[in-house]
CSV table of C-alpha atoms in Angstrom, one decimal:
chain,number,residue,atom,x,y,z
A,1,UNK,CA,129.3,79.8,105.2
A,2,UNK,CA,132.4,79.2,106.2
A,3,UNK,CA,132.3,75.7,106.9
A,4,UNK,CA,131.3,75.1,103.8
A,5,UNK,CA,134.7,73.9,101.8
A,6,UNK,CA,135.1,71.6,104.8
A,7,UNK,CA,131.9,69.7,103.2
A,8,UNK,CA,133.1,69.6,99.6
A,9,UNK,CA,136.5,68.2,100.9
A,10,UNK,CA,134.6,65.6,103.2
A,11,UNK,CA,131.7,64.4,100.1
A,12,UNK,CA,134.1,62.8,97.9
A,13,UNK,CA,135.7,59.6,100.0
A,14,UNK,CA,139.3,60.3,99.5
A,15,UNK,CA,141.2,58.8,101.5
A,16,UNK,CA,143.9,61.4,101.1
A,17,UNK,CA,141.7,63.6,104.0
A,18,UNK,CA,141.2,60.5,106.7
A,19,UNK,CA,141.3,63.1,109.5
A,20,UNK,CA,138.3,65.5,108.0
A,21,UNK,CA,136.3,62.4,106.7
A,22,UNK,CA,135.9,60.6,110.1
A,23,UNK,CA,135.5,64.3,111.8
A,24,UNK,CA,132.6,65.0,109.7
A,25,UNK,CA,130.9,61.3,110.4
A,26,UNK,CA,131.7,61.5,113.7
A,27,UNK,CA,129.1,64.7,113.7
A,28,UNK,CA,126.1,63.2,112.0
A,29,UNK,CA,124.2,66.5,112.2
A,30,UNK,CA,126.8,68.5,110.8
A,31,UNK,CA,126.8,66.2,107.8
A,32,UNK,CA,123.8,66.3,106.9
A,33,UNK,CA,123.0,70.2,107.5
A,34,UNK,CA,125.7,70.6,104.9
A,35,UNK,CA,124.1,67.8,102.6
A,36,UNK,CA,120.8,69.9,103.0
A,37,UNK,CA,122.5,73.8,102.5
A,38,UNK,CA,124.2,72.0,99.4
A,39,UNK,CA,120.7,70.5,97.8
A,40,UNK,CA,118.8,73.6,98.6
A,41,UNK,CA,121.4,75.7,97.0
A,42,UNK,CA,121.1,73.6,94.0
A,43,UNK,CA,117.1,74.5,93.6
A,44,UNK,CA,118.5,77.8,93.5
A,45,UNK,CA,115.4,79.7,94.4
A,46,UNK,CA,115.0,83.1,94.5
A,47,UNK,CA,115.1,85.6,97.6
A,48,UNK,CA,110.8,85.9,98.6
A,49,UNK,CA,111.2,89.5,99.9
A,50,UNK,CA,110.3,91.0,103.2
A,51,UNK,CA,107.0,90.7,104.8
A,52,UNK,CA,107.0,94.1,104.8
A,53,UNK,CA,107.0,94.5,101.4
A,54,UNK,CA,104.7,91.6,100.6
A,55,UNK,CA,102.0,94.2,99.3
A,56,UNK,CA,104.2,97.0,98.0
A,57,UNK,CA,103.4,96.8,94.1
A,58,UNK,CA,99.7,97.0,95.6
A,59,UNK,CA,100.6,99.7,98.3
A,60,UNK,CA,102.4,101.8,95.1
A,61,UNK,CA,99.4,101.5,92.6
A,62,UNK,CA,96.6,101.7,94.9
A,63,UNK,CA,96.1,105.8,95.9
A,64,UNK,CA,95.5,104.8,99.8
A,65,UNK,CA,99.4,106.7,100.4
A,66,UNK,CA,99.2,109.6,97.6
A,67,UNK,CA,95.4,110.7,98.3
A,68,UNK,CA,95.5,114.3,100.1
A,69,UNK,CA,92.5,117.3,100.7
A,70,UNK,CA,92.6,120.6,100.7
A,71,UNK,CA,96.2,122.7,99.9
A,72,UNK,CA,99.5,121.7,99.6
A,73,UNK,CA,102.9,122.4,99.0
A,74,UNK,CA,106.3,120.8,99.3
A,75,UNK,CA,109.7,122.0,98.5
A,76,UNK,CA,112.4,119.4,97.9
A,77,UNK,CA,115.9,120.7,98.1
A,78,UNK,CA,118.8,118.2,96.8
A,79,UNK,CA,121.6,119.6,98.6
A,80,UNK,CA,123.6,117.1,97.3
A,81,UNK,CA,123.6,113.5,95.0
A,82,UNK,CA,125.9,111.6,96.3
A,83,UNK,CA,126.0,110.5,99.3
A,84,UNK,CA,122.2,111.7,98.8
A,85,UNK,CA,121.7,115.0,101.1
A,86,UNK,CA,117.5,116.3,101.4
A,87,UNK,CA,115.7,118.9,103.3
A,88,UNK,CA,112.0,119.4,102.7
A,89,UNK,CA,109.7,122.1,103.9
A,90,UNK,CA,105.9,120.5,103.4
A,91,UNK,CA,102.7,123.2,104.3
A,92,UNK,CA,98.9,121.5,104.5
A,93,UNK,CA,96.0,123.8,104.8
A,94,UNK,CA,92.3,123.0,104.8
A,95,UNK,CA,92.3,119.5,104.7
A,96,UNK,CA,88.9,118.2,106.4
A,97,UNK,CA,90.4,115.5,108.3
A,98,UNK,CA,93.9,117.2,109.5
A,99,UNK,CA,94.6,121.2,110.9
A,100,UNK,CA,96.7,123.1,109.0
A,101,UNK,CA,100.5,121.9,109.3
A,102,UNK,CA,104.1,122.3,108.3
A,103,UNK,CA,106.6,120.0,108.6
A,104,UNK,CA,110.2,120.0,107.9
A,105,UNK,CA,112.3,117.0,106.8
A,106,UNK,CA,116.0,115.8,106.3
A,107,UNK,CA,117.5,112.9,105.1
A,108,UNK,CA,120.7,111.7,104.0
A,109,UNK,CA,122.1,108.2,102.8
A,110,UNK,CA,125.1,106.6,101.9
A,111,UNK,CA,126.2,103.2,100.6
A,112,UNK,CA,124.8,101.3,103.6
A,113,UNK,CA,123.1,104.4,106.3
A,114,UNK,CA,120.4,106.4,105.9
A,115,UNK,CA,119.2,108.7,108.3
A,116,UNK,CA,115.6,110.3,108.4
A,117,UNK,CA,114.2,113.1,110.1
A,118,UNK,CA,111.4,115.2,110.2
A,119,UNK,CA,109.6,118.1,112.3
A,120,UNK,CA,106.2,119.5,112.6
A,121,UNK,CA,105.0,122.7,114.1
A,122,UNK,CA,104.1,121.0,117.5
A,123,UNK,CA,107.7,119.9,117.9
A,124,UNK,CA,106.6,116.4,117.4
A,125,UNK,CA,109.8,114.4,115.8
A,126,UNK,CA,110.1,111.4,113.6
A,127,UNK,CA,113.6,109.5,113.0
A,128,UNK,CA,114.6,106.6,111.0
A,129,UNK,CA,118.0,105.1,110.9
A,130,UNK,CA,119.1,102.2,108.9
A,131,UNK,CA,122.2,100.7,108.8
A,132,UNK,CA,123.2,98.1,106.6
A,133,UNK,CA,125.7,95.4,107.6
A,134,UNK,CA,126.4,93.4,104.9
A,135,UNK,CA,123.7,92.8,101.8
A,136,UNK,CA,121.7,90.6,103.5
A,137,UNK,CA,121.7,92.6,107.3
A,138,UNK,CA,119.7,95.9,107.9
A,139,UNK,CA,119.6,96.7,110.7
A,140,UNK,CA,116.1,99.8,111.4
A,141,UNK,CA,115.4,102.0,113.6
A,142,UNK,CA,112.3,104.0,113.9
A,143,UNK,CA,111.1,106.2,116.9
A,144,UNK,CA,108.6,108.9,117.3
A,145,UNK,CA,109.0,111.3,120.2
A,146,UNK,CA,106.5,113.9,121.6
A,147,UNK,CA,106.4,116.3,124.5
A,148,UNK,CA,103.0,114.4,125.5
A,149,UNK,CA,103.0,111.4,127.6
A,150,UNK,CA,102.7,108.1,126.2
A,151,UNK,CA,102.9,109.1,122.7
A,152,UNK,CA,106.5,108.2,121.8
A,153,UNK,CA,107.2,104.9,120.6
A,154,UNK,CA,110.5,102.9,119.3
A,155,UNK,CA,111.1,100.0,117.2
A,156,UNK,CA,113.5,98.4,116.9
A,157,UNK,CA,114.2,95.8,114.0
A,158,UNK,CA,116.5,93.8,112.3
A,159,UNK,CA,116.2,92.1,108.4
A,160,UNK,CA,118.3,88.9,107.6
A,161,UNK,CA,117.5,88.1,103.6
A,162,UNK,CA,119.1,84.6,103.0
A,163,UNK,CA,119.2,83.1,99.7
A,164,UNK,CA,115.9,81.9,99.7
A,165,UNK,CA,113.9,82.7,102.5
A,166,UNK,CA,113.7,86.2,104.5
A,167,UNK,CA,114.2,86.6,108.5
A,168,UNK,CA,112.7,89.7,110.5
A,169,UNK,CA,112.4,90.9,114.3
A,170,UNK,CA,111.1,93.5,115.6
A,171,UNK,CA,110.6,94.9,119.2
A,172,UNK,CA,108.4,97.9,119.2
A,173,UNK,CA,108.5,99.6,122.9
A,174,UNK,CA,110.8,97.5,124.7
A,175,UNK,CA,110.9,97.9,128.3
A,176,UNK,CA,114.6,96.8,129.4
A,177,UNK,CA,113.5,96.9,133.0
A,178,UNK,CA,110.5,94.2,133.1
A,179,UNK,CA,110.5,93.4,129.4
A,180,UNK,CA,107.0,94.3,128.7
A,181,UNK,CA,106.4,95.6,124.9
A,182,UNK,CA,105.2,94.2,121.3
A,183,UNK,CA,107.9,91.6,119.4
A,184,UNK,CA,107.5,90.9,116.3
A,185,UNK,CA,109.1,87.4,114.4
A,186,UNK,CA,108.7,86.6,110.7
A,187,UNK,CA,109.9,84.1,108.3
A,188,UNK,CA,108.8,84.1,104.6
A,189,UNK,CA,110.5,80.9,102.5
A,190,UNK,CA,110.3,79.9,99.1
A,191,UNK,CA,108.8,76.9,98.0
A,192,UNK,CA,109.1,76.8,94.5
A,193,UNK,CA,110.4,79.8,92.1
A,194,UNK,CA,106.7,80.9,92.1
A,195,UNK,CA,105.3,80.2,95.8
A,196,UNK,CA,106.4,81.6,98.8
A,197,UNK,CA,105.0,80.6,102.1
A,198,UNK,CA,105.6,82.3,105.5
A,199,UNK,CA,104.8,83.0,109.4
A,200,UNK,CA,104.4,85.6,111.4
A,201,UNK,CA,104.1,85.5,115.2
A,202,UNK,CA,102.9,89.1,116.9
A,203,UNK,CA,103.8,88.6,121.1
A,204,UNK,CA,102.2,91.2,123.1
A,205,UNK,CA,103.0,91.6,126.7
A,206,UNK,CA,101.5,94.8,128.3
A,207,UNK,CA,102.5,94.5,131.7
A,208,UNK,CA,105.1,91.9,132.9
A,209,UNK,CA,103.0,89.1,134.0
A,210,UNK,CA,100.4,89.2,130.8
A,211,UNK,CA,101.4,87.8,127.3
A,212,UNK,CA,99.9,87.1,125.0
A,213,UNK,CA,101.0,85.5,121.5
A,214,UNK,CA,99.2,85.4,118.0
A,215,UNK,CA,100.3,83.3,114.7
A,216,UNK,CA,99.5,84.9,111.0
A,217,UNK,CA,99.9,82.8,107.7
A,218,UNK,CA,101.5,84.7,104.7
A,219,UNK,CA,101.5,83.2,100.8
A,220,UNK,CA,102.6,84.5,98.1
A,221,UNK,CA,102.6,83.7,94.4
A,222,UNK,CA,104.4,85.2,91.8
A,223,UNK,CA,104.2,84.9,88.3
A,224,UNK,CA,107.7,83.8,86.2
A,225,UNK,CA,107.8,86.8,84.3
A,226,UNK,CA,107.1,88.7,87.5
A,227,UNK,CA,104.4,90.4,85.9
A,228,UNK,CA,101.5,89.7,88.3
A,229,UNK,CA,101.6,88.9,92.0
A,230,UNK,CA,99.1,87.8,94.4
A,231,UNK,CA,99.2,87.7,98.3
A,232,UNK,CA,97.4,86.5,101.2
A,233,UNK,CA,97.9,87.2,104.7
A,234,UNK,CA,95.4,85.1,107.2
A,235,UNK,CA,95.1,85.6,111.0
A,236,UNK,CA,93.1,82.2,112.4
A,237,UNK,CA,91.0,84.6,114.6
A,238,UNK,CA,89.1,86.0,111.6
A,239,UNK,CA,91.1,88.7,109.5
A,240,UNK,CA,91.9,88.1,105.7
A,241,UNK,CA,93.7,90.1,103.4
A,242,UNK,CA,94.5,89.2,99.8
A,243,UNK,CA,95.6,91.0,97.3
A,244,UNK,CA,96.5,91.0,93.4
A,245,UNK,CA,98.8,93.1,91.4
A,246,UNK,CA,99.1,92.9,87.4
A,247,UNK,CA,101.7,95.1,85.1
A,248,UNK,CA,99.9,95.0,82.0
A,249,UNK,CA,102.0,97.2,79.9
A,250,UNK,CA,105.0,99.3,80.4
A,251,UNK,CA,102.8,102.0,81.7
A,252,UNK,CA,99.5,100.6,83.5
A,253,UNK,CA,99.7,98.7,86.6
A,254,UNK,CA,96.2,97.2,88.3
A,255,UNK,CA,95.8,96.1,91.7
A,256,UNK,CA,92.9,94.9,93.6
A,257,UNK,CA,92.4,94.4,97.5
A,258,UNK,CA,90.4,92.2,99.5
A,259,UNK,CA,90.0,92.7,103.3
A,260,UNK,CA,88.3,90.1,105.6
A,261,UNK,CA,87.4,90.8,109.2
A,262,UNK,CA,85.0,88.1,110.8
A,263,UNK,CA,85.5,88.7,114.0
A,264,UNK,CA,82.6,87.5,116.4
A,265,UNK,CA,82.3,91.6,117.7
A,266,UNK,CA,82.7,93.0,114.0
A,267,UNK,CA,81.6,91.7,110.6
A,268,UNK,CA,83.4,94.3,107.5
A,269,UNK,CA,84.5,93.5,104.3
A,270,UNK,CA,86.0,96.0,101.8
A,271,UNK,CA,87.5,95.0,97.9
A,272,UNK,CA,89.4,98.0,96.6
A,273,UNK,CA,90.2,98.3,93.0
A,274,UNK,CA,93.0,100.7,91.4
A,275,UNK,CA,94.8,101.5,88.7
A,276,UNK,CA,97.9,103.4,88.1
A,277,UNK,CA,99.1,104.9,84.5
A,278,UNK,CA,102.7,106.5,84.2
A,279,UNK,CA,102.4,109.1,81.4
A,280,UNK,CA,105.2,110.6,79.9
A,281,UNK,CA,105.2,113.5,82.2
A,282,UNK,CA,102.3,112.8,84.1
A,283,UNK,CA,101.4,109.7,86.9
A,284,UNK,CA,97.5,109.6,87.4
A,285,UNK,CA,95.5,106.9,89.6
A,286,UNK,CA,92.2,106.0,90.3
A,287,UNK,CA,90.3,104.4,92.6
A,288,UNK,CA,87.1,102.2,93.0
A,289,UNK,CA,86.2,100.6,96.7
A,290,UNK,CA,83.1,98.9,97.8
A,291,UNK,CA,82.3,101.2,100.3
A,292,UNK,CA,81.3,103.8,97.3
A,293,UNK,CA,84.3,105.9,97.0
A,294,UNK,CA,85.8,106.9,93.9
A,295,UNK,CA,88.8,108.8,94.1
A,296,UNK,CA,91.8,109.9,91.6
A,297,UNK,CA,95.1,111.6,91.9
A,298,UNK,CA,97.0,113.3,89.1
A,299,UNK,CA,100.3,114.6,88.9
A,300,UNK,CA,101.5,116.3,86.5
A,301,UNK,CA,104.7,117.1,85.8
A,302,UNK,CA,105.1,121.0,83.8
A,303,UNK,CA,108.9,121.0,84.2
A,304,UNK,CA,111.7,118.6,85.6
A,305,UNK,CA,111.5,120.8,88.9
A,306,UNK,CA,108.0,121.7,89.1
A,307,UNK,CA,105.2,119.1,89.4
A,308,UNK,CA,101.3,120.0,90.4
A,309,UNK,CA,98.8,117.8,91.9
A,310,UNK,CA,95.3,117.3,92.0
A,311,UNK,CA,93.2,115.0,93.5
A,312,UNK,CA,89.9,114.0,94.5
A,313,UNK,CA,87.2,112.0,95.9
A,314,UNK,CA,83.4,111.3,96.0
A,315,UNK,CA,81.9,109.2,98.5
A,316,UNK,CA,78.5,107.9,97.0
A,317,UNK,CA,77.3,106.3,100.1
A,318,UNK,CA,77.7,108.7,102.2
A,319,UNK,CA,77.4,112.0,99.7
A,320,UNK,CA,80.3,113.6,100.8
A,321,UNK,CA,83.4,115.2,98.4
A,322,UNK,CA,87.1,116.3,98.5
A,323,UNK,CA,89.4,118.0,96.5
A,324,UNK,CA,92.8,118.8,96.9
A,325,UNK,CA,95.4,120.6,94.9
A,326,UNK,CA,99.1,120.8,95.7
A,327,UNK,CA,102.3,121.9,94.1
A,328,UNK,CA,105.9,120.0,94.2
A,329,UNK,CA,108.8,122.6,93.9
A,330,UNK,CA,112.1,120.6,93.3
A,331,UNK,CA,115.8,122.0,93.4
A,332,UNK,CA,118.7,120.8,92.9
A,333,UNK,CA,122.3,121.4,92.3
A,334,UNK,CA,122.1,119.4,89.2
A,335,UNK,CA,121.6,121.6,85.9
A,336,UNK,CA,118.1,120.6,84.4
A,337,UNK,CA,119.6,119.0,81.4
A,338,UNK,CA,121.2,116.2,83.8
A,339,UNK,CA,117.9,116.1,85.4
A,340,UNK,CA,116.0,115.3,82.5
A,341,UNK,CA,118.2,112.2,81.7
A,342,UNK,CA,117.3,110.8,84.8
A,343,UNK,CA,113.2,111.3,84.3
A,344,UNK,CA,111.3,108.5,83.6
A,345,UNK,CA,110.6,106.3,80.5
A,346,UNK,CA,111.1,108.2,77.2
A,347,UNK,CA,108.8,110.2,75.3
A,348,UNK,CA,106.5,108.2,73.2
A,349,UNK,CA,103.0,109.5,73.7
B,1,UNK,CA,116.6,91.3,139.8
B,2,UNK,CA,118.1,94.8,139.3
B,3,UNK,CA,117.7,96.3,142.7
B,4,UNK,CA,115.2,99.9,142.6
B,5,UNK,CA,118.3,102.5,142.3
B,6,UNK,CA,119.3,100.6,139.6
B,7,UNK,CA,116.2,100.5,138.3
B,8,UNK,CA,115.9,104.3,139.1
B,9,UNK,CA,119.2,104.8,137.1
B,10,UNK,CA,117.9,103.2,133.7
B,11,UNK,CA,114.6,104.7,133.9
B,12,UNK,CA,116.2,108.2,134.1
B,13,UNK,CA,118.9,107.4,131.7
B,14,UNK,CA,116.4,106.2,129.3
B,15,UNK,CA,114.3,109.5,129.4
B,16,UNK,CA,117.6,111.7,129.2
B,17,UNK,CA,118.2,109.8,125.8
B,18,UNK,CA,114.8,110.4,124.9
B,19,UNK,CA,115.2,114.2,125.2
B,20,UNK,CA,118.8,114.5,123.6
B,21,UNK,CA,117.3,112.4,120.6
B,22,UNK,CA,114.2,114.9,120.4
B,23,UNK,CA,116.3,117.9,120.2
B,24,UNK,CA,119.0,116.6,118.8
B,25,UNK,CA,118.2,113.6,115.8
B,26,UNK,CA,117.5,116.6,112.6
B,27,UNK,CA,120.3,118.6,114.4
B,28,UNK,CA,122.6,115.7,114.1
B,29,UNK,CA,121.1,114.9,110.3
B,30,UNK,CA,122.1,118.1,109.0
B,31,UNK,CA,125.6,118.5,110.3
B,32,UNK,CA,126.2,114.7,109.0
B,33,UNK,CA,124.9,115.7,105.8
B,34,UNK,CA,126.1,119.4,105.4
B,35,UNK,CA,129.9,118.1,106.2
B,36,UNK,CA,129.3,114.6,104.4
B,37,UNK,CA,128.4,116.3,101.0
B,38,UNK,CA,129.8,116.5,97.6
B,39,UNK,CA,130.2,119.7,97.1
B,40,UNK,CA,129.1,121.2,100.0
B,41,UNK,CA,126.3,123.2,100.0
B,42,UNK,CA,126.0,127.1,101.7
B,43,UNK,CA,124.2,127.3,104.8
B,44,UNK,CA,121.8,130.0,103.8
B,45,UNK,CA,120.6,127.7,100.8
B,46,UNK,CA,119.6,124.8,103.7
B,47,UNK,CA,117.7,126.3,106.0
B,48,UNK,CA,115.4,128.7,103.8
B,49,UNK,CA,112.6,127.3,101.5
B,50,UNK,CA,113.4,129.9,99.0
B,51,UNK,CA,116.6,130.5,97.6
C-alpha cells in the first residue's frame, strides 16, 4: 500500500521525475505488480468472505446448531453494553444423547478484542480470544483444556481479508519442539462480483517424519441482490458438499444441503432441507432430511427478557422421538423500554 | 537441534501455561470485564444466577 503513489507518479512519462521513472523500469516486476494492483482495483470486486463462513446463511437457517432434548435453561446477564460484559449460567437435564450439565460462561468485547470463556461441571474449559489488528487482520485463538490426557487442543489462526479475495491459517496443535500438528491454508478470490473461487490445503503431520497433505476446491455464487447463495466445497478423494440458501421475503429464509461421501470404504449421501420464519416475537424452524427426520424448533419470545423454547424431532426411519423444552432468562442493566427498541423488525403481523 | 534439557524446558513450560490458562482464562475474563465496564456492575449481581 504504501508504494502505491510511487506508481501513479511513475505511469504518466513526465520527464519532471527522471529519477523515479528509470527506478521503476529498472524493476520490471515491480512495474507491473503495480500495473496489475491498479487494474484489479479498478474491477472493484467485492470482499468473498471467509471460508469459514462460506455456509453461514445455511448454518443460521438450518436447525443442526439450535436443536436441543430434554430440559433447559439459560440465564443471560448483560453486565454491561459497552464495551459488551456477559456471564451466563446454562443447566441441561434429560437429554437422551448428553448427562445432565451446567456450564457457566463469560465474555467480554471491545472495539477490536473479545474474550470468551466458559466452564462446565467437570472443570473442562473453553477460551476464545480474538484480536483484531487493523479491519482486515484478526488474529483467533481457541483452546480447550481438560484434566484428562490428550483432550486439550489449541488453534491457532490468523484472517487477512483483502479487497477482493480472503487469506486464512490455521495451526491446530502445534508442537514447537518437532513440529508435528494439523495446518490449515485457505484462499477464497473473487472472480467476478458473483463467483468466487477458492483453495484449501489441510497438512497433517502426526509424528515428525509422517505428512501428509490434502487439497479441497471451494465455489461460491452469489446472487447481485445477495438474496440467494449457493456453495460448493469438493475434496478430490470423494466428499461433496453443496449448499443453497434463498431470502425470500423479509421474514422466511430457505436453505437446502447436499452432502457427498464416495469414499471406496463408505458410500452416504444426505440432502437436508430447512426453513427459518422470523415472527414478530417469535423465530421458528423446521427441518426435513433424507435420512427421515423431521424436526422443528420454536422460540418464542413472551417478554423482551424472557423467551421459551420448544423443540422437537421424529425420526421415521428409525421410529424414535425427542422433545425438548427450555426457557431463556435475559437481564440487563438497560430498562425494558431501551430494550424493546433494539428487538427485531417492527410489529406487522 | 534443541539439545534434550532444552527440550525438557519447553515441554514443561508449555504444560505450566496450560494449567495457569485452565485456572486462570474466566478468572482473567471477569476482572477484565468487571474493571473494563460502563458502569460497573456489583459483584454479588455477577456471580449469582438470581439477583
Amino acid at each position: 500500500m504504501a508504494s502505491a503513489p510511487v506508481s501513479v507518479e511513475a505511469d504518466p512519462p513526465s520527464i519532471s521525475s527522471p529519477s523515479l521513472h528509470s527506478a521503476s523500469s529498472s524493476f520490471p516486476l515491480a512495474n507491473w505488480y503495480h500495473r496489475f494492483s491498479s487494474w484489479r482495483k479498478t474491477l472493484d470486486l467485492p470482499n468473498p468472505g471467509t471460508v469459514e463462513n462460506l455456509q453461514k446463511e445455511v448454518k443460521l437457517t438450518s436447525l443442526n446448531n439450535y436443536f436441543f432434548d430434554g430440559g433447559r435453561a439459560d440465564i443471560n446477564k448483560t453486565l454491561s453494553a459497552s464495551p459488551l460484559f456477559q456471564v451466563t449460567h446454562s443447566f441441561a437435564l434429560g437429554s437422551q444423547s448428553a448427562p445432565p450439565s451446567y456450564n457457566f460462561g463469560a465474555v467480554f468485547g471491545s472495539n477490536n478484542v473479545f474474550l470468551q470463556g466458559s466452564i462446565d461441571h467437570e472443570g473442562n474449559v473453553n477460551g476464545r480470544f480474538n484480536q483484531g489488528w487493523s479491519a482486515s487482520n484478526v488474529s483467533k485463538i481457541q483452546a480447550q483444556l481438560s484434566e484428562q490426557k490428550g483432550h486439550s487442543m489449541v488453534q491457532l489462526e490468523h484472517d487477512y481479508m483483502g479487497q477482493d479475495y480472503s487469506l486464512n491459517v490455521k495451526a491446530m496443535n502445534p508442537s514447537p519442539l518437532d513440529l508435528t500438528g494439523i495446518y490449515i491454508g485457505s484462499y477464497l478470490q473473487s472472480l467476478t462480483k458473483n463467483i468466487a473461487l477458492g483453495v484449501e490445503t489441510v497438512l497433517q503431520k502426526p509424528t515428525p517424519d509422517v505428512s501428509e497433505s490434502t487439497t479441497s476446491y471451494i465455489a461460491k455464487f452469489t446472487s447481485s441482490d445477495k438474496n440467494w447463495i449457493a456453495t460448493a466445497h469438493v475434496q478430490p478423494s470423494g466428499i461433496f458438499q453443496t449448499t443453497y440458501w434463498q431470502k425470500l421475503s423479509e421474514k422466511l429464509e430457505v436453505a437446502a444441503d447436499l452432502q457427498m461421501v464416495a469414499l471406496p470404504q463408505r458410500r452416504d449421501a444426505i440432502a437436508t432441507l430447512s426453513a427459518k420464519w422470523d415472527l414478530r416475537m417469535s423465530t421458528f424452524r423446521a427441518q426435513l432430511d433424507s435420512k427421515g427426520k423431521i424436526s422443528a424448533v420454536l422460540e418464542s419470545r413472551f417478554a423482551p427478557t424472557f423467551a421459551f423454547l420448544v423443540s422437537g424431532e421424529i425420526d421415521h426411519f428409525q421410529n424414535a422421538a425427542k422433545v425438548g423444552v427450555g426457557v431463556m432468562v435475559e437481564s440487563s442493566p438497560l430498562t425494558p423500554e431501551e430494550m424493546g427498541l433494539t428487538q427485531g423488525p417492527p410489529p406487522q403481523l | 537441534m534443541p539439545s534434550e534439557e532444552t527440550k525438557e524446558r519447553i515441554i514443561k513450560t508449555i504444560e505450566l501455561g496450560r494449567t495457569v490458562l485452565h485456572y486462570g482464562w474466566i478468572p482473567f475474563i471477569i476482572y477484565i470485564g468487571y474493571t473494563r465496564s460502563n458502569p460497573q456492575p456489583s459483584l454479588v449481581k455477577l456471580i449469582t444466577p438470581l439477583a
